[in-house]
């Protein structure tokens, strides 16, 4: 099984993000970045379930994916991207993650 398959990861409600940068600062895996609108975004394959970003966010807009509001996973695009080309095995892990947690929005290209 791919290492990447075991992580839950986080989802970010960018509508509430105030661009403070706390989550980006605290993540030990550099799995968060600002997008072109200065909203926090997850780099999918870098997230290894540290979850300190959740605690760091002053406006509580970061969720474990398994605890995220459904609309965030099904309607709100833009909160995650894939940072590099995935191997076929990793791609499979990604598809399984989407299926398992009901993530219907596509990653940002
Ligand atoms: S900690 Fe919260 S408000 Fe600050 S950049 Fe991250 S998601 Fe946005």
PDB file of C-alpha atoms and ligand atoms in Angstrom:
ATOM      1  CA  UNK A   1       0.000   0.000   0.000  1.00  0.00           C
ATOM      2  CA  UNK A   2       1.234   3.474  -0.804  1.00  0.00           C
ATOM      3  CA  UNK A   3       2.390   5.559   2.151  1.00  0.00           C
ATOM      4  CA  UNK A   4       0.101   8.284   0.891  1.00  0.00           C
ATOM      5  CA  UNK A   5      -2.970   6.119   1.284  1.00  0.00           C
ATOM      6  CA  UNK A   6      -2.943   6.152   5.070  1.00  0.00           C
ATOM      7  CA  UNK A   7      -3.345   9.876   5.694  1.00  0.00           C
ATOM      8  CA  UNK A   8      -6.664  11.601   6.432  1.00  0.00           C
ATOM      9  CA  UNK A   9      -5.511  15.157   5.596  1.00  0.00           C
ATOM     10  CA  UNK A  10      -7.259  18.492   6.068  1.00  0.00           C
ATOM     11  CA  UNK A  11      -9.796  20.569   4.200  1.00  0.00           C
ATOM     12  CA  UNK A  12      -9.784  24.361   4.305  1.00  0.00           C
ATOM     13  CA  UNK A  13     -12.838  26.574   4.007  1.00  0.00           C
ATOM     14  CA  UNK A  14     -11.172  29.356   2.085  1.00  0.00           C
ATOM     15  CA  UNK A  15     -14.189  31.661   2.355  1.00  0.00           C
ATOM     16  CA  UNK A  16     -13.357  32.221   6.009  1.00  0.00           C
ATOM     17  CA  UNK A  17      -9.573  32.368   5.683  1.00  0.00           C
ATOM     18  CA  UNK A  18      -8.157  35.729   6.789  1.00  0.00           C
ATOM     19  CA  UNK A  19      -4.727  35.083   5.250  1.00  0.00           C
ATOM     20  CA  UNK A  20      -2.850  35.207   8.525  1.00  0.00           C
ATOM     21  CA  UNK A  21      -0.357  32.518   7.516  1.00  0.00           C
ATOM     22  CA  UNK A  22      -0.400  30.688  10.856  1.00  0.00           C
ATOM     23  CA  UNK A  23      -1.155  27.294   9.333  1.00  0.00           C
ATOM     24  CA  UNK A  24       1.577  27.684   6.726  1.00  0.00           C
ATOM     25  CA  UNK A  25       4.039  28.603   9.437  1.00  0.00           C
ATOM     26  CA  UNK A  26       3.207  25.698  11.711  1.00  0.00           C
ATOM     27  CA  UNK A  27       3.021  22.810   9.235  1.00  0.00           C
ATOM     28  CA  UNK A  28       6.173  20.656   9.577  1.00  0.00           C
ATOM     29  CA  UNK A  29       5.677  19.197   6.097  1.00  0.00           C
ATOM     30  CA  UNK A  30       5.206  22.433   4.136  1.00  0.00           C
ATOM     31  CA  UNK A  31       1.842  21.099   3.086  1.00  0.00           C
ATOM     32  CA  UNK A  32       0.090  24.472   3.127  1.00  0.00           C
ATOM     33  CA  UNK A  33       0.593  27.499   0.919  1.00  0.00           C
ATOM     34  CA  UNK A  34      -1.140  30.688  -0.096  1.00  0.00           C
ATOM     35  CA  UNK A  35      -3.021  30.503  -3.356  1.00  0.00           C
ATOM     36  CA  UNK A  36      -3.241  33.327  -5.878  1.00  0.00           C
ATOM     37  CA  UNK A  37      -5.897  35.003  -3.709  1.00  0.00           C
ATOM     38  CA  UNK A  38      -3.826  34.727  -0.533  1.00  0.00           C
ATOM     39  CA  UNK A  39      -6.054  31.995   0.839  1.00  0.00           C
ATOM     40  CA  UNK A  40      -4.528  28.922   2.468  1.00  0.00           C
ATOM     41  CA  UNK A  41      -4.471  25.836   0.294  1.00  0.00           C
ATOM     42  CA  UNK A  42      -3.406  22.251   0.952  1.00  0.00           C
ATOM     43  CA  UNK A  43      -0.787  20.469  -1.128  1.00  0.00           C
ATOM     44  CA  UNK A  44      -2.355  17.045  -1.027  1.00  0.00           C
ATOM     45  CA  UNK A  45       0.583  14.663  -1.171  1.00  0.00           C
ATOM     46  CA  UNK A  46       2.567  16.606   1.423  1.00  0.00           C
ATOM     47  CA  UNK A  47       0.005  16.320   4.213  1.00  0.00           C
ATOM     48  CA  UNK A  48       0.988  13.664   6.745  1.00  0.00           C
ATOM     49  CA  UNK A  49      -1.660  14.242   9.387  1.00  0.00           C
ATOM     50  CA  UNK A  50       0.235  16.497  11.751  1.00  0.00           C
ATOM     51  CA  UNK A  51      -2.987  18.512  12.249  1.00  0.00           C
ATOM     52  CA  UNK A  52      -1.284  21.361  14.129  1.00  0.00           C
ATOM     53  CA  UNK A  53      -2.689  23.673  11.443  1.00  0.00           C
ATOM     54  CA  UNK A  54      -6.179  23.030  12.788  1.00  0.00           C
ATOM     55  CA  UNK A  55      -5.233  24.347  16.214  1.00  0.00           C
ATOM     56  CA  UNK A  56      -3.288  27.254  14.777  1.00  0.00           C
ATOM     57  CA  UNK A  57      -6.139  28.734  12.742  1.00  0.00           C
ATOM     58  CA  UNK A  58      -7.659  31.724  14.587  1.00  0.00           C
ATOM     59  CA  UNK A  59     -10.909  31.515  12.655  1.00  0.00           C
ATOM     60  CA  UNK A  60     -11.317  27.719  12.723  1.00  0.00           C
ATOM     61  CA  UNK A  61     -11.628  27.088   9.016  1.00  0.00           C
ATOM     62  CA  UNK A  62      -9.352  24.043   8.850  1.00  0.00           C
ATOM     63  CA  UNK A  63     -10.907  20.612   9.409  1.00  0.00           C
ATOM     64  CA  UNK A  64      -9.766  17.027   9.320  1.00  0.00           C
ATOM     65  CA  UNK A  65     -11.234  15.797   6.062  1.00  0.00           C
ATOM     66  CA  UNK A  66     -13.262  13.161   7.888  1.00  0.00           C
ATOM     67  CA  UNK A  67     -14.820  15.920  10.004  1.00  0.00           C
ATOM     68  CA  UNK A  68     -15.215  18.575   7.312  1.00  0.00           C
ATOM     69  CA  UNK A  69     -18.631  19.950   6.321  1.00  0.00           C
ATOM     70  CA  UNK A  70     -20.081  18.120   3.335  1.00  0.00           C
ATOM     71  CA  UNK A  71     -20.388  21.303   1.275  1.00  0.00           C
ATOM     72  CA  UNK A  72     -16.679  21.878   1.641  1.00  0.00           C
ATOM     73  CA  UNK A  73     -15.945  18.488   0.110  1.00  0.00           C
ATOM     74  CA  UNK A  74     -18.643  18.541  -2.508  1.00  0.00           C
ATOM     75  CA  UNK A  75     -19.106  22.140  -3.600  1.00  0.00           C
ATOM     76  CA  UNK A  76     -16.172  24.335  -2.673  1.00  0.00           C
ATOM     77  CA  UNK A  77     -13.291  24.079  -5.091  1.00  0.00           C
ATOM     78  CA  UNK A  78      -9.811  25.475  -4.705  1.00  0.00           C
ATOM     79  CA  UNK A  79      -8.758  24.307  -1.249  1.00  0.00           C
ATOM     80  CA  UNK A  80      -6.273  21.661  -2.377  1.00  0.00           C
ATOM     81  CA  UNK A  81      -3.944  20.844  -5.193  1.00  0.00           C
ATOM     82  CA  UNK A  82      -1.488  18.114  -6.062  1.00  0.00           C
ATOM     83  CA  UNK A  83       2.050  19.433  -6.021  1.00  0.00           C
ATOM     84  CA  UNK A  84       3.811  16.957  -8.295  1.00  0.00           C
ATOM     85  CA  UNK A  85       3.057  14.196 -10.714  1.00  0.00           C
ATOM     86  CA  UNK A  86       1.859  11.150  -8.815  1.00  0.00           C
ATOM     87  CA  UNK A  87       2.987   7.618  -9.545  1.00  0.00           C
ATOM     88  CA  UNK A  88       0.231   5.214 -10.618  1.00  0.00           C
ATOM     89  CA  UNK A  89       0.174   3.784  -7.095  1.00  0.00           C
ATOM     90  CA  UNK A  90      -0.118   7.257  -5.585  1.00  0.00           C
ATOM     91  CA  UNK A  91      -2.814   8.154  -8.063  1.00  0.00           C
ATOM     92  CA  UNK A  92      -4.721   5.104  -6.869  1.00  0.00           C
ATOM     93  CA  UNK A  93      -4.278   6.261  -3.260  1.00  0.00           C
ATOM     94  CA  UNK A  94      -5.611   9.668  -4.244  1.00  0.00           C
ATOM     95  CA  UNK A  95      -8.704   8.169  -5.839  1.00  0.00           C
ATOM     96  CA  UNK A  96      -9.269   6.003  -2.768  1.00  0.00           C
ATOM     97  CA  UNK A  97      -8.955   9.066  -0.526  1.00  0.00           C
ATOM     98  CA  UNK A  98     -11.539  10.935  -2.535  1.00  0.00           C
ATOM     99  CA  UNK A  99     -13.870   7.986  -2.427  1.00  0.00           C
ATOM    100  CA  UNK A 100     -13.374   7.284   1.273  1.00  0.00           C
ATOM    101  CA  UNK A 101     -13.950  10.845   2.421  1.00  0.00           C
ATOM    102  CA  UNK A 102     -16.464  11.909  -0.207  1.00  0.00           C
ATOM    103  CA  UNK A 103     -14.266  14.570  -1.763  1.00  0.00           C
ATOM    104  CA  UNK A 104     -15.984  15.382  -5.024  1.00  0.00           C
ATOM    105  CA  UNK A 105     -14.263  18.601  -5.999  1.00  0.00           C
ATOM    106  CA  UNK A 106     -11.213  18.231  -8.197  1.00  0.00           C
ATOM    107  CA  UNK A 107      -7.765  19.436  -7.184  1.00  0.00           C
ATOM    108  CA  UNK A 108      -6.603  22.774  -8.545  1.00  0.00           C
ATOM    109  CA  UNK A 109      -4.324  22.249 -11.543  1.00  0.00           C
TER     110      UNK A 109
HETATM  111  S1  LIG B   1      -4.475  29.760   9.872  1.00  0.00           S
HETATM  112 FE1  LIG B   1      -6.626  29.888   9.089  1.00  0.00          FE
HETATM  113  S2  LIG B   1      -6.934  32.083   8.640  1.00  0.00           S
HETATM  114 FE2  LIG B   1      -4.711  31.783   8.848  1.00  0.00          FE
HETATM  115  S3  LIG B   1      -3.976  31.403   6.720  1.00  0.00           S
HETATM  116 FE3  LIG B   1      -4.408  29.373   7.639  1.00  0.00          FE
HETATM  117  S4  LIG B   1      -6.558  28.890   7.059  1.00  0.00           S
HETATM  118 FE4  LIG B   1      -6.219  31.114   6.730  1.00  0.00          FE
END
